[in-house]
Each structure stands twice: as structure tokens, then as C-alpha cells.
JSON list of C-alpha atoms in Angstrom, two decimals:
[
{"chain": "A", "resi": 215, "resn": "UNK", "atom": "CA", "xyz": [-30.27, 7.92, -49.20]},
{"chain": "A", "resi": 216, "resn": "UNK", "atom": "CA", "xyz": [-29.43, 9.38, -45.83]},
{"chain": "A", "resi": 217, "resn": "UNK", "atom": "CA", "xyz": [-25.76, 8.03, -44.52]},
{"chain": "A", "resi": 218, "resn": "UNK", "atom": "CA", "xyz": [-25.13, 7.02, -41.43]},
{"chain": "A", "resi": 219, "resn": "UNK", "atom": "CA", "xyz": [-23.10, 9.34, -39.22]},
{"chain": "A", "resi": 220, "resn": "UNK", "atom": "CA", "xyz": [-19.82, 7.85, -38.67]},
{"chain": "A", "resi": 221, "resn": "UNK", "atom": "CA", "xyz": [-19.22, 6.93, -34.68]},
{"chain": "A", "resi": 222, "resn": "UNK", "atom": "CA", "xyz": [-16.22, 9.82, -34.13]},
{"chain": "A", "resi": 223, "resn": "UNK", "atom": "CA", "xyz": [-18.55, 12.28, -35.33]},
{"chain": "A", "resi": 224, "resn": "UNK", "atom": "CA", "xyz": [-21.23, 10.53, -32.69]},
{"chain": "A", "resi": 225, "resn": "UNK", "atom": "CA", "xyz": [-19.43, 10.69, -29.95]},
{"chain": "A", "resi": 226, "resn": "UNK", "atom": "CA", "xyz": [-17.31, 14.19, -29.50]},
{"chain": "A", "resi": 227, "resn": "UNK", "atom": "CA", "xyz": [-19.96, 16.15, -29.47]},
{"chain": "A", "resi": 228, "resn": "UNK", "atom": "CA", "xyz": [-21.46, 13.98, -26.58]},
{"chain": "A", "resi": 229, "resn": "UNK", "atom": "CA", "xyz": [-18.11, 13.87, -24.97]},
{"chain": "A", "resi": 230, "resn": "UNK", "atom": "CA", "xyz": [-18.11, 17.84, -25.34]},
{"chain": "A", "resi": 231, "resn": "UNK", "atom": "CA", "xyz": [-21.27, 18.12, -24.09]},
{"chain": "A", "resi": 232, "resn": "UNK", "atom": "CA", "xyz": [-20.35, 16.35, -20.80]},
{"chain": "A", "resi": 233, "resn": "UNK", "atom": "CA", "xyz": [-17.39, 18.26, -20.30]},
{"chain": "A", "resi": 234, "resn": "UNK", "atom": "CA", "xyz": [-19.27, 21.20, -20.67]},
{"chain": "A", "resi": 235, "resn": "UNK", "atom": "CA", "xyz": [-21.84, 20.46, -18.33]},
{"chain": "A", "resi": 236, "resn": "UNK", "atom": "CA", "xyz": [-19.87, 18.44, -15.43]},
{"chain": "A", "resi": 237, "resn": "UNK", "atom": "CA", "xyz": [-21.43, 15.36, -16.30]},
{"chain": "A", "resi": 238, "resn": "UNK", "atom": "CA", "xyz": [-18.95, 12.12, -14.87]},
{"chain": "A", "resi": 239, "resn": "UNK", "atom": "CA", "xyz": [-17.57, 9.75, -17.90]},
{"chain": "A", "resi": 240, "resn": "UNK", "atom": "CA", "xyz": [-18.12, 7.02, -15.97]},
{"chain": "A", "resi": 241, "resn": "UNK", "atom": "CA", "xyz": [-19.74, 5.34, -13.33]},
{"chain": "A", "resi": 242, "resn": "UNK", "atom": "CA", "xyz": [-16.49, 4.67, -11.18]},
{"chain": "A", "resi": 243, "resn": "UNK", "atom": "CA", "xyz": [-16.48, 6.29, -7.69]},
{"chain": "A", "resi": 244, "resn": "UNK", "atom": "CA", "xyz": [-14.70, 9.00, -7.12]},
{"chain": "A", "resi": 245, "resn": "UNK", "atom": "CA", "xyz": [-12.52, 9.23, -3.74]},
{"chain": "A", "resi": 246, "resn": "UNK", "atom": "CA", "xyz": [-13.42, 11.70, -1.43]},
{"chain": "A", "resi": 247, "resn": "UNK", "atom": "CA", "xyz": [-10.52, 13.73, 0.26]},
{"chain": "A", "resi": 248, "resn": "UNK", "atom": "CA", "xyz": [-10.80, 11.98, 3.43]},
{"chain": "A", "resi": 249, "resn": "UNK", "atom": "CA", "xyz": [-10.78, 8.57, 1.65]},
{"chain": "A", "resi": 250, "resn": "UNK", "atom": "CA", "xyz": [-7.61, 9.84, 0.38]},
{"chain": "A", "resi": 251, "resn": "UNK", "atom": "CA", "xyz": [-6.12, 10.72, 3.43]},
{"chain": "A", "resi": 252, "resn": "UNK", "atom": "CA", "xyz": [-6.69, 7.56, 4.81]},
{"chain": "A", "resi": 253, "resn": "UNK", "atom": "CA", "xyz": [-4.47, 5.68, 2.89]},
{"chain": "A", "resi": 254, "resn": "UNK", "atom": "CA", "xyz": [-1.64, 8.45, 3.08]},
{"chain": "A", "resi": 255, "resn": "UNK", "atom": "CA", "xyz": [1.90, 6.55, 2.63]},
{"chain": "A", "resi": 256, "resn": "UNK", "atom": "CA", "xyz": [3.88, 7.34, 5.50]},
{"chain": "A", "resi": 257, "resn": "UNK", "atom": "CA", "xyz": [7.52, 7.35, 6.00]},
{"chain": "A", "resi": 258, "resn": "UNK", "atom": "CA", "xyz": [10.63, 3.95, 5.91]},
{"chain": "A", "resi": 259, "resn": "UNK", "atom": "CA", "xyz": [14.03, 3.29, 6.17]},
{"chain": "A", "resi": 260, "resn": "UNK", "atom": "CA", "xyz": [14.56, -0.14, 5.61]},
{"chain": "A", "resi": 261, "resn": "UNK", "atom": "CA", "xyz": [17.08, -2.44, 4.58]},
{"chain": "A", "resi": 262, "resn": "UNK", "atom": "CA", "xyz": [20.57, -3.68, 5.48]},
{"chain": "A", "resi": 263, "resn": "UNK", "atom": "CA", "xyz": [24.31, -3.02, 4.56]},
{"chain": "A", "resi": 264, "resn": "UNK", "atom": "CA", "xyz": [28.49, -2.57, 5.40]},
{"chain": "A", "resi": 265, "resn": "UNK", "atom": "CA", "xyz": [30.37, 0.42, 5.37]},
{"chain": "A", "resi": 266, "resn": "UNK", "atom": "CA", "xyz": [33.29, 1.76, 5.92]},
{"chain": "A", "resi": 267, "resn": "UNK", "atom": "CA", "xyz": [34.77, 4.83, 7.73]},
{"chain": "A", "resi": 268, "resn": "UNK", "atom": "CA", "xyz": [36.49, 7.45, 5.59]},
{"chain": "A", "resi": 269, "resn": "UNK", "atom": "CA", "xyz": [38.45, 9.23, 8.03]},
{"chain": "A", "resi": 270, "resn": "UNK", "atom": "CA", "xyz": [39.60, 6.07, 9.79]},
{"chain": "A", "resi": 271, "resn": "UNK", "atom": "CA", "xyz": [40.42, 3.15, 7.71]},
{"chain": "A", "resi": 272, "resn": "UNK", "atom": "CA", "xyz": [40.62, -0.25, 9.32]},
{"chain": "A", "resi": 273, "resn": "UNK", "atom": "CA", "xyz": [40.02, -3.88, 8.92]},
{"chain": "A", "resi": 274, "resn": "UNK", "atom": "CA", "xyz": [37.09, -3.95, 11.16]},
{"chain": "A", "resi": 275, "resn": "UNK", "atom": "CA", "xyz": [33.76, -4.91, 9.52]},
{"chain": "A", "resi": 276, "resn": "UNK", "atom": "CA", "xyz": [30.28, -2.69, 10.78]},
{"chain": "A", "resi": 277, "resn": "UNK", "atom": "CA", "xyz": [26.64, -2.82, 9.18]},
{"chain": "A", "resi": 278, "resn": "UNK", "atom": "CA", "xyz": [23.48, -1.54, 9.97]},
{"chain": "A", "resi": 279, "resn": "UNK", "atom": "CA", "xyz": [19.95, -2.94, 9.06]},
{"chain": "A", "resi": 280, "resn": "UNK", "atom": "CA", "xyz": [16.73, -0.76, 9.80]},
{"chain": "A", "resi": 281, "resn": "UNK", "atom": "CA", "xyz": [13.26, -1.68, 10.19]},
{"chain": "A", "resi": 282, "resn": "UNK", "atom": "CA", "xyz": [11.66, 2.07, 10.80]},
{"chain": "A", "resi": 283, "resn": "UNK", "atom": "CA", "xyz": [8.28, 3.13, 9.98]},
{"chain": "A", "resi": 284, "resn": "UNK", "atom": "CA", "xyz": [6.72, 6.25, 11.00]},
{"chain": "A", "resi": 285, "resn": "UNK", "atom": "CA", "xyz": [3.80, 6.77, 13.09]},
{"chain": "A", "resi": 286, "resn": "UNK", "atom": "CA", "xyz": [2.69, 10.22, 13.38]},
{"chain": "A", "resi": 287, "resn": "UNK", "atom": "CA", "xyz": [1.46, 11.66, 16.56]},
{"chain": "A", "resi": 288, "resn": "UNK", "atom": "CA", "xyz": [1.58, 8.02, 18.42]},
{"chain": "A", "resi": 289, "resn": "UNK", "atom": "CA", "xyz": [4.15, 9.24, 21.60]},
{"chain": "A", "resi": 290, "resn": "UNK", "atom": "CA", "xyz": [2.35, 11.63, 24.03]},
{"chain": "A", "resi": 291, "resn": "UNK", "atom": "CA", "xyz": [5.00, 13.87, 26.18]},
{"chain": "A", "resi": 292, "resn": "UNK", "atom": "CA", "xyz": [4.59, 16.20, 28.85]},
{"chain": "A", "resi": 293, "resn": "UNK", "atom": "CA", "xyz": [2.75, 19.25, 27.36]},
{"chain": "A", "resi": 294, "resn": "UNK", "atom": "CA", "xyz": [2.77, 17.50, 24.02]},
{"chain": "A", "resi": 295, "resn": "UNK", "atom": "CA", "xyz": [-0.39, 15.32, 24.40]},
{"chain": "A", "resi": 296, "resn": "UNK", "atom": "CA", "xyz": [-0.62, 14.64, 20.79]},
{"chain": "A", "resi": 297, "resn": "UNK", "atom": "CA", "xyz": [3.16, 13.64, 20.12]},
{"chain": "A", "resi": 298, "resn": "UNK", "atom": "CA", "xyz": [4.92, 14.89, 17.17]},
{"chain": "A", "resi": 299, "resn": "UNK", "atom": "CA", "xyz": [4.97, 14.47, 13.72]},
{"chain": "A", "resi": 300, "resn": "UNK", "atom": "CA", "xyz": [8.10, 12.65, 13.49]},
{"chain": "A", "resi": 301, "resn": "UNK", "atom": "CA", "xyz": [7.16, 9.55, 15.94]},
{"chain": "A", "resi": 302, "resn": "UNK", "atom": "CA", "xyz": [8.26, 6.53, 14.46]},
{"chain": "A", "resi": 303, "resn": "UNK", "atom": "CA", "xyz": [8.33, 2.50, 15.45]},
{"chain": "A", "resi": 304, "resn": "UNK", "atom": "CA", "xyz": [10.86, -0.07, 14.67]},
{"chain": "A", "resi": 305, "resn": "UNK", "atom": "CA", "xyz": [14.06, -1.66, 15.51]},
{"chain": "A", "resi": 306, "resn": "UNK", "atom": "CA", "xyz": [17.68, -1.06, 14.75]},
{"chain": "A", "resi": 307, "resn": "UNK", "atom": "CA", "xyz": [20.31, -3.69, 14.34]},
{"chain": "A", "resi": 308, "resn": "UNK", "atom": "CA", "xyz": [24.19, -2.49, 14.62]},
{"chain": "A", "resi": 309, "resn": "UNK", "atom": "CA", "xyz": [26.62, -5.28, 14.28]},
{"chain": "A", "resi": 310, "resn": "UNK", "atom": "CA", "xyz": [30.78, -4.09, 14.27]},
{"chain": "A", "resi": 311, "resn": "UNK", "atom": "CA", "xyz": [33.87, -7.04, 13.87]},
{"chain": "A", "resi": 312, "resn": "UNK", "atom": "CA", "xyz": [36.77, -5.40, 15.70]},
{"chain": "A", "resi": 313, "resn": "UNK", "atom": "CA", "xyz": [39.53, -6.87, 14.11]},
{"chain": "A", "resi": 314, "resn": "UNK", "atom": "CA", "xyz": [42.18, -5.91, 16.50]},
{"chain": "A", "resi": 315, "resn": "UNK", "atom": "CA", "xyz": [39.86, -7.87, 18.93]},
{"chain": "A", "resi": 316, "resn": "UNK", "atom": "CA", "xyz": [38.80, -10.31, 17.28]},
{"chain": "A", "resi": 317, "resn": "UNK", "atom": "CA", "xyz": [35.59, -10.13, 18.57]},
{"chain": "A", "resi": 318, "resn": "UNK", "atom": "CA", "xyz": [31.81, -9.24, 16.91]},
{"chain": "A", "resi": 319, "resn": "UNK", "atom": "CA", "xyz": [29.05, -7.65, 19.14]},
{"chain": "A", "resi": 320, "resn": "UNK", "atom": "CA", "xyz": [25.59, -6.95, 17.99]},
{"chain": "A", "resi": 321, "resn": "UNK", "atom": "CA", "xyz": [23.46, -3.91, 19.24]},
{"chain": "A", "resi": 322, "resn": "UNK", "atom": "CA", "xyz": [19.57, -3.40, 19.09]},
{"chain": "A", "resi": 323, "resn": "UNK", "atom": "CA", "xyz": [17.50, -0.60, 19.28]},
{"chain": "A", "resi": 324, "resn": "UNK", "atom": "CA", "xyz": [13.97, 0.65, 19.37]},
{"chain": "A", "resi": 325, "resn": "UNK", "atom": "CA", "xyz": [13.36, 2.96, 16.86]},
{"chain": "A", "resi": 326, "resn": "UNK", "atom": "CA", "xyz": [11.50, 6.56, 18.55]},
{"chain": "A", "resi": 327, "resn": "UNK", "atom": "CA", "xyz": [11.97, 9.14, 15.63]},
{"chain": "A", "resi": 328, "resn": "UNK", "atom": "CA", "xyz": [12.29, 9.19, 11.71]},
{"chain": "A", "resi": 329, "resn": "UNK", "atom": "CA", "xyz": [11.74, 12.63, 9.35]},
{"chain": "A", "resi": 330, "resn": "UNK", "atom": "CA", "xyz": [12.98, 11.72, 5.86]},
{"chain": "A", "resi": 331, "resn": "UNK", "atom": "CA", "xyz": [13.27, 14.07, 2.64]},
{"chain": "A", "resi": 332, "resn": "UNK", "atom": "CA", "xyz": [13.90, 12.86, -1.01]},
{"chain": "A", "resi": 333, "resn": "UNK", "atom": "CA", "xyz": [16.56, 9.94, -0.56]},
{"chain": "A", "resi": 334, "resn": "UNK", "atom": "CA", "xyz": [17.38, 10.79, 2.79]},
{"chain": "A", "resi": 335, "resn": "UNK", "atom": "CA", "xyz": [16.46, 10.02, 6.14]},
{"chain": "A", "resi": 336, "resn": "UNK", "atom": "CA", "xyz": [17.39, 10.35, 9.68]},
{"chain": "A", "resi": 337, "resn": "UNK", "atom": "CA", "xyz": [16.57, 8.77, 12.72]},
{"chain": "A", "resi": 338, "resn": "UNK", "atom": "CA", "xyz": [17.14, 7.55, 16.75]},
{"chain": "A", "resi": 339, "resn": "UNK", "atom": "CA", "xyz": [16.78, 4.94, 18.26]},
{"chain": "A", "resi": 340, "resn": "UNK", "atom": "CA", "xyz": [17.01, 3.98, 21.99]},
{"chain": "A", "resi": 341, "resn": "UNK", "atom": "CA", "xyz": [19.40, 0.72, 22.40]},
{"chain": "A", "resi": 342, "resn": "UNK", "atom": "CA", "xyz": [17.56, -2.19, 24.22]},
{"chain": "A", "resi": 343, "resn": "UNK", "atom": "CA", "xyz": [20.38, -4.68, 24.25]},
{"chain": "A", "resi": 344, "resn": "UNK", "atom": "CA", "xyz": [24.00, -5.24, 23.55]},
{"chain": "A", "resi": 345, "resn": "UNK", "atom": "CA", "xyz": [26.06, -8.55, 22.85]},
{"chain": "A", "resi": 346, "resn": "UNK", "atom": "CA", "xyz": [28.76, -9.29, 25.28]},
{"chain": "A", "resi": 347, "resn": "UNK", "atom": "CA", "xyz": [31.72, -7.40, 24.48]},
{"chain": "A", "resi": 348, "resn": "UNK", "atom": "CA", "xyz": [29.83, -4.38, 23.10]},
{"chain": "A", "resi": 349, "resn": "UNK", "atom": "CA", "xyz": [29.80, -0.79, 24.58]},
{"chain": "A", "resi": 350, "resn": "UNK", "atom": "CA", "xyz": [27.48, -0.11, 27.35]},
{"chain": "A", "resi": 351, "resn": "UNK", "atom": "CA", "xyz": [24.65, 1.43, 25.74]},
{"chain": "A", "resi": 352, "resn": "UNK", "atom": "CA", "xyz": [21.20, 0.23, 26.84]},
{"chain": "A", "resi": 353, "resn": "UNK", "atom": "CA", "xyz": [18.83, 3.14, 27.37]},
{"chain": "A", "resi": 354, "resn": "UNK", "atom": "CA", "xyz": [21.22, 5.79, 25.22]},
{"chain": "A", "resi": 355, "resn": "UNK", "atom": "CA", "xyz": [19.72, 7.03, 22.32]},
{"chain": "A", "resi": 356, "resn": "UNK", "atom": "CA", "xyz": [21.61, 7.14, 19.02]},
{"chain": "A", "resi": 357, "resn": "UNK", "atom": "CA", "xyz": [21.13, 8.46, 15.69]},
{"chain": "A", "resi": 358, "resn": "UNK", "atom": "CA", "xyz": [21.66, 7.62, 12.10]},
{"chain": "A", "resi": 359, "resn": "UNK", "atom": "CA", "xyz": [21.39, 9.30, 8.68]},
{"chain": "A", "resi": 360, "resn": "UNK", "atom": "CA", "xyz": [20.77, 7.48, 5.64]},
{"chain": "A", "resi": 361, "resn": "UNK", "atom": "CA", "xyz": [21.43, 8.39, 2.02]},
{"chain": "A", "resi": 362, "resn": "UNK", "atom": "CA", "xyz": [20.08, 6.17, -0.88]},
{"chain": "A", "resi": 363, "resn": "UNK", "atom": "CA", "xyz": [21.45, 6.67, -3.94]},
{"chain": "A", "resi": 364, "resn": "UNK", "atom": "CA", "xyz": [19.84, 4.95, -6.33]},
{"chain": "A", "resi": 365, "resn": "UNK", "atom": "CA", "xyz": [18.75, 1.47, -7.35]},
{"chain": "A", "resi": 366, "resn": "UNK", "atom": "CA", "xyz": [22.15, 0.29, -9.24]},
{"chain": "A", "resi": 367, "resn": "UNK", "atom": "CA", "xyz": [23.70, -2.91, -8.85]},
{"chain": "A", "resi": 368, "resn": "UNK", "atom": "CA", "xyz": [24.80, -3.31, -5.63]},
{"chain": "A", "resi": 369, "resn": "UNK", "atom": "CA", "xyz": [23.22, -0.07, -4.00]},
{"chain": "A", "resi": 370, "resn": "UNK", "atom": "CA", "xyz": [26.94, 1.36, -4.03]},
{"chain": "A", "resi": 371, "resn": "UNK", "atom": "CA", "xyz": [25.95, 4.97, -4.21]},
{"chain": "A", "resi": 372, "resn": "UNK", "atom": "CA", "xyz": [24.12, 4.85, -0.75]},
{"chain": "A", "resi": 373, "resn": "UNK", "atom": "CA", "xyz": [26.00, 5.89, 2.51]},
{"chain": "A", "resi": 374, "resn": "UNK", "atom": "CA", "xyz": [25.10, 6.24, 6.09]},
{"chain": "A", "resi": 375, "resn": "UNK", "atom": "CA", "xyz": [25.77, 8.30, 9.05]},
{"chain": "A", "resi": 376, "resn": "UNK", "atom": "CA", "xyz": [25.61, 7.81, 13.07]},
{"chain": "A", "resi": 377, "resn": "UNK", "atom": "CA", "xyz": [26.65, 9.68, 16.19]},
{"chain": "A", "resi": 378, "resn": "UNK", "atom": "CA", "xyz": [29.23, 8.60, 17.88]},
{"chain": "A", "resi": 379, "resn": "UNK", "atom": "CA", "xyz": [32.75, 7.92, 16.71]},
{"chain": "A", "resi": 380, "resn": "UNK", "atom": "CA", "xyz": [33.64, 11.45, 17.31]},
{"chain": "A", "resi": 381, "resn": "UNK", "atom": "CA", "xyz": [31.41, 13.45, 15.37]},
{"chain": "A", "resi": 382, "resn": "UNK", "atom": "CA", "xyz": [29.21, 14.35, 18.44]},
{"chain": "A", "resi": 383, "resn": "UNK", "atom": "CA", "xyz": [31.36, 15.94, 20.90]},
{"chain": "A", "resi": 384, "resn": "UNK", "atom": "CA", "xyz": [31.31, 18.95, 23.10]},
{"chain": "A", "resi": 385, "resn": "UNK", "atom": "CA", "xyz": [34.42, 20.81, 23.55]},
{"chain": "A", "resi": 386, "resn": "UNK", "atom": "CA", "xyz": [34.48, 22.86, 26.40]},
{"chain": "A", "resi": 387, "resn": "UNK", "atom": "CA", "xyz": [37.91, 24.89, 26.93]},
{"chain": "A", "resi": 388, "resn": "UNK", "atom": "CA", "xyz": [41.00, 22.33, 27.85]},
{"chain": "A", "resi": 389, "resn": "UNK", "atom": "CA", "xyz": [38.46, 19.81, 29.04]},
{"chain": "A", "resi": 390, "resn": "UNK", "atom": "CA", "xyz": [38.71, 16.30, 27.19]},
{"chain": "A", "resi": 391, "resn": "UNK", "atom": "CA", "xyz": [35.68, 16.80, 24.74]},
{"chain": "A", "resi": 392, "resn": "UNK", "atom": "CA", "xyz": [32.89, 14.22, 25.94]},
{"chain": "A", "resi": 393, "resn": "UNK", "atom": "CA", "xyz": [30.06, 12.82, 23.40]},
{"chain": "A", "resi": 394, "resn": "UNK", "atom": "CA", "xyz": [26.88, 15.03, 23.36]},
{"chain": "A", "resi": 395, "resn": "UNK", "atom": "CA", "xyz": [23.53, 13.91, 24.31]},
{"chain": "A", "resi": 396, "resn": "UNK", "atom": "CA", "xyz": [21.67, 13.04, 21.18]},
{"chain": "A", "resi": 397, "resn": "UNK", "atom": "CA", "xyz": [17.49, 14.49, 20.55]},
{"chain": "A", "resi": 398, "resn": "UNK", "atom": "CA", "xyz": [15.57, 12.59, 18.74]},
{"chain": "A", "resi": 399, "resn": "UNK", "atom": "CA", "xyz": [15.98, 12.50, 14.75]},
{"chain": "A", "resi": 400, "resn": "UNK", "atom": "CA", "xyz": [19.41, 13.77, 15.36]},
{"chain": "A", "resi": 401, "resn": "UNK", "atom": "CA", "xyz": [22.37, 12.72, 13.30]},
{"chain": "A", "resi": 402, "resn": "UNK", "atom": "CA", "xyz": [25.09, 13.93, 11.13]},
{"chain": "A", "resi": 403, "resn": "UNK", "atom": "CA", "xyz": [25.20, 13.48, 7.60]},
{"chain": "A", "resi": 404, "resn": "UNK", "atom": "CA", "xyz": [25.37, 10.30, 6.12]},
{"chain": "A", "resi": 405, "resn": "UNK", "atom": "CA", "xyz": [29.78, 10.64, 5.58]},
{"chain": "A", "resi": 406, "resn": "UNK", "atom": "CA", "xyz": [30.31, 6.66, 5.52]},
{"chain": "A", "resi": 407, "resn": "UNK", "atom": "CA", "xyz": [30.12, 5.09, 2.02]},
{"chain": "A", "resi": 408, "resn": "UNK", "atom": "CA", "xyz": [28.16, 1.60, 1.93]},
{"chain": "A", "resi": 409, "resn": "UNK", "atom": "CA", "xyz": [30.02, -1.02, 0.34]},
{"chain": "A", "resi": 410, "resn": "UNK", "atom": "CA", "xyz": [27.82, -3.93, 0.58]},
{"chain": "A", "resi": 411, "resn": "UNK", "atom": "CA", "xyz": [23.96, -3.92, 0.78]},
{"chain": "A", "resi": 412, "resn": "UNK", "atom": "CA", "xyz": [21.68, -1.08, 0.36]},
{"chain": "A", "resi": 413, "resn": "UNK", "atom": "CA", "xyz": [19.07, 0.93, 1.64]},
{"chain": "A", "resi": 414, "resn": "UNK", "atom": "CA", "xyz": [15.03, 1.91, 0.56]},
{"chain": "A", "resi": 415, "resn": "UNK", "atom": "CA", "xyz": [14.21, 5.71, 1.61]},
{"chain": "A", "resi": 416, "resn": "UNK", "atom": "CA", "xyz": [10.12, 6.03, 1.30]},
{"chain": "A", "resi": 417, "resn": "UNK", "atom": "CA", "xyz": [9.86, 9.77, 1.60]},
{"chain": "A", "resi": 418, "resn": "UNK", "atom": "CA", "xyz": [6.47, 11.31, 2.55]},
{"chain": "A", "resi": 419, "resn": "UNK", "atom": "CA", "xyz": [5.87, 15.15, 4.06]},
{"chain": "A", "resi": 420, "resn": "UNK", "atom": "CA", "xyz": [5.03, 15.65, 7.55]},
{"chain": "A", "resi": 421, "resn": "UNK", "atom": "CA", "xyz": [1.27, 15.59, 8.41]},
{"chain": "A", "resi": 422, "resn": "UNK", "atom": "CA", "xyz": [-0.22, 18.83, 9.85]},
{"chain": "A", "resi": 423, "resn": "UNK", "atom": "CA", "xyz": [-1.15, 18.29, 13.72]},
{"chain": "A", "resi": 424, "resn": "UNK", "atom": "CA", "xyz": [-4.31, 16.55, 14.15]},
{"chain": "A", "resi": 425, "resn": "UNK", "atom": "CA", "xyz": [-7.61, 18.40, 14.81]},
{"chain": "A", "resi": 426, "resn": "UNK", "atom": "CA", "xyz": [-8.76, 18.36, 18.50]}
]
């Protein structure tokens, strides 16, 4: 009496034969490169946190909130009709409570640029609104940097940086240094430790130039 082959002995030769001739092993559709590109994840920075200045300890309370998302090649410029790979949209909110003046003011900005690396990001925003008592920054571009230190409790390893308070000056001889203009995506390293809250940086490589 001839014995029946075990299932394992039947499946293995069929599997090897399929691999040898390049046959699909299932009927599931395989996404094309264009379909995968349509689902490309763009960079983003989100979250809110309070931080302290390491070089000027005081009783002030400062916080930044970011909701910034990359939208590559969405802002045409003169001689650059495609826009830039760092184009972005979203909002920045700044809150600063001055203990000396006993006042809290807020500023809101429109994000115009975002670039990321693993765990890091720099972004810029044009200030659109400042509450009473705040600096006259409407229409000015400010720079921000973020370091997302991890998902530990409280995001205590996160850090931020920003382009004012003496970190973006233009020394010139004996003259009093002036604050330098901020270009798109320009910000110092994230030097200020977060004390409460945290940020999430979603890194994505800058996309290639669009085809004309």
C-alpha cells in the first residue's frame, strides 16, 4: 500500500518552484513606486512645552507650541516657481510670563519653513499677532529649533532654541550689536531644556525637485 506524502513534503517543492520562476505567492496587489510615493510621509513638529534659559536663570515662564507640517514645493518665489523642498505650513504660539512686569503676553506666527533630521528640527514663522504688552514683532520672521529627546515621562530630555535674546546678533566694530534678520529655516541649536510638556518630531528626507 502506497503511503500518502506528508503536507510539508508537498508544500516545500511547490514553494521552491514558485520562487525559482518568480511567481507571486499570493494574490495581494503589490503597490507601485508611484502609489508608494503618493503616501510619502512629510516632516512635522507638534507639541507644547515650557522651558528655562540656561544662561539667564529667572522667574519667568516661557513656552512654545508648534503645529508645523512640511508642504514641499507649495510656495512659489520669484525665479523659483516650484517653491522650495522646505516649504511648510502651520502655527507657532509663544507665551511668556514676565515675573518682573507681572504680565503674560502671547504671540502667534504662521510657519513658512521646516527641515528635520532624526530627533531634530528647525522651523521659521512670520509673526501675525502679538497681545498687549508684547514685543512689536508683527511681520517679523523668527527661528525655532527642537530636539526631541525621547518618549520618557514628561519628555524631560527635550530642548528648544530660538533666534532672539542675544543668540542672533551682528557685531560691528564699536557699535552696539544689532539683531540679524532671520532667513527661512534658520535657527540656533536647541539649547534651552524643557521642564514641562514635550515635542514630537516626525523626520522625513527632503523630497527631490518636481519634474517639469
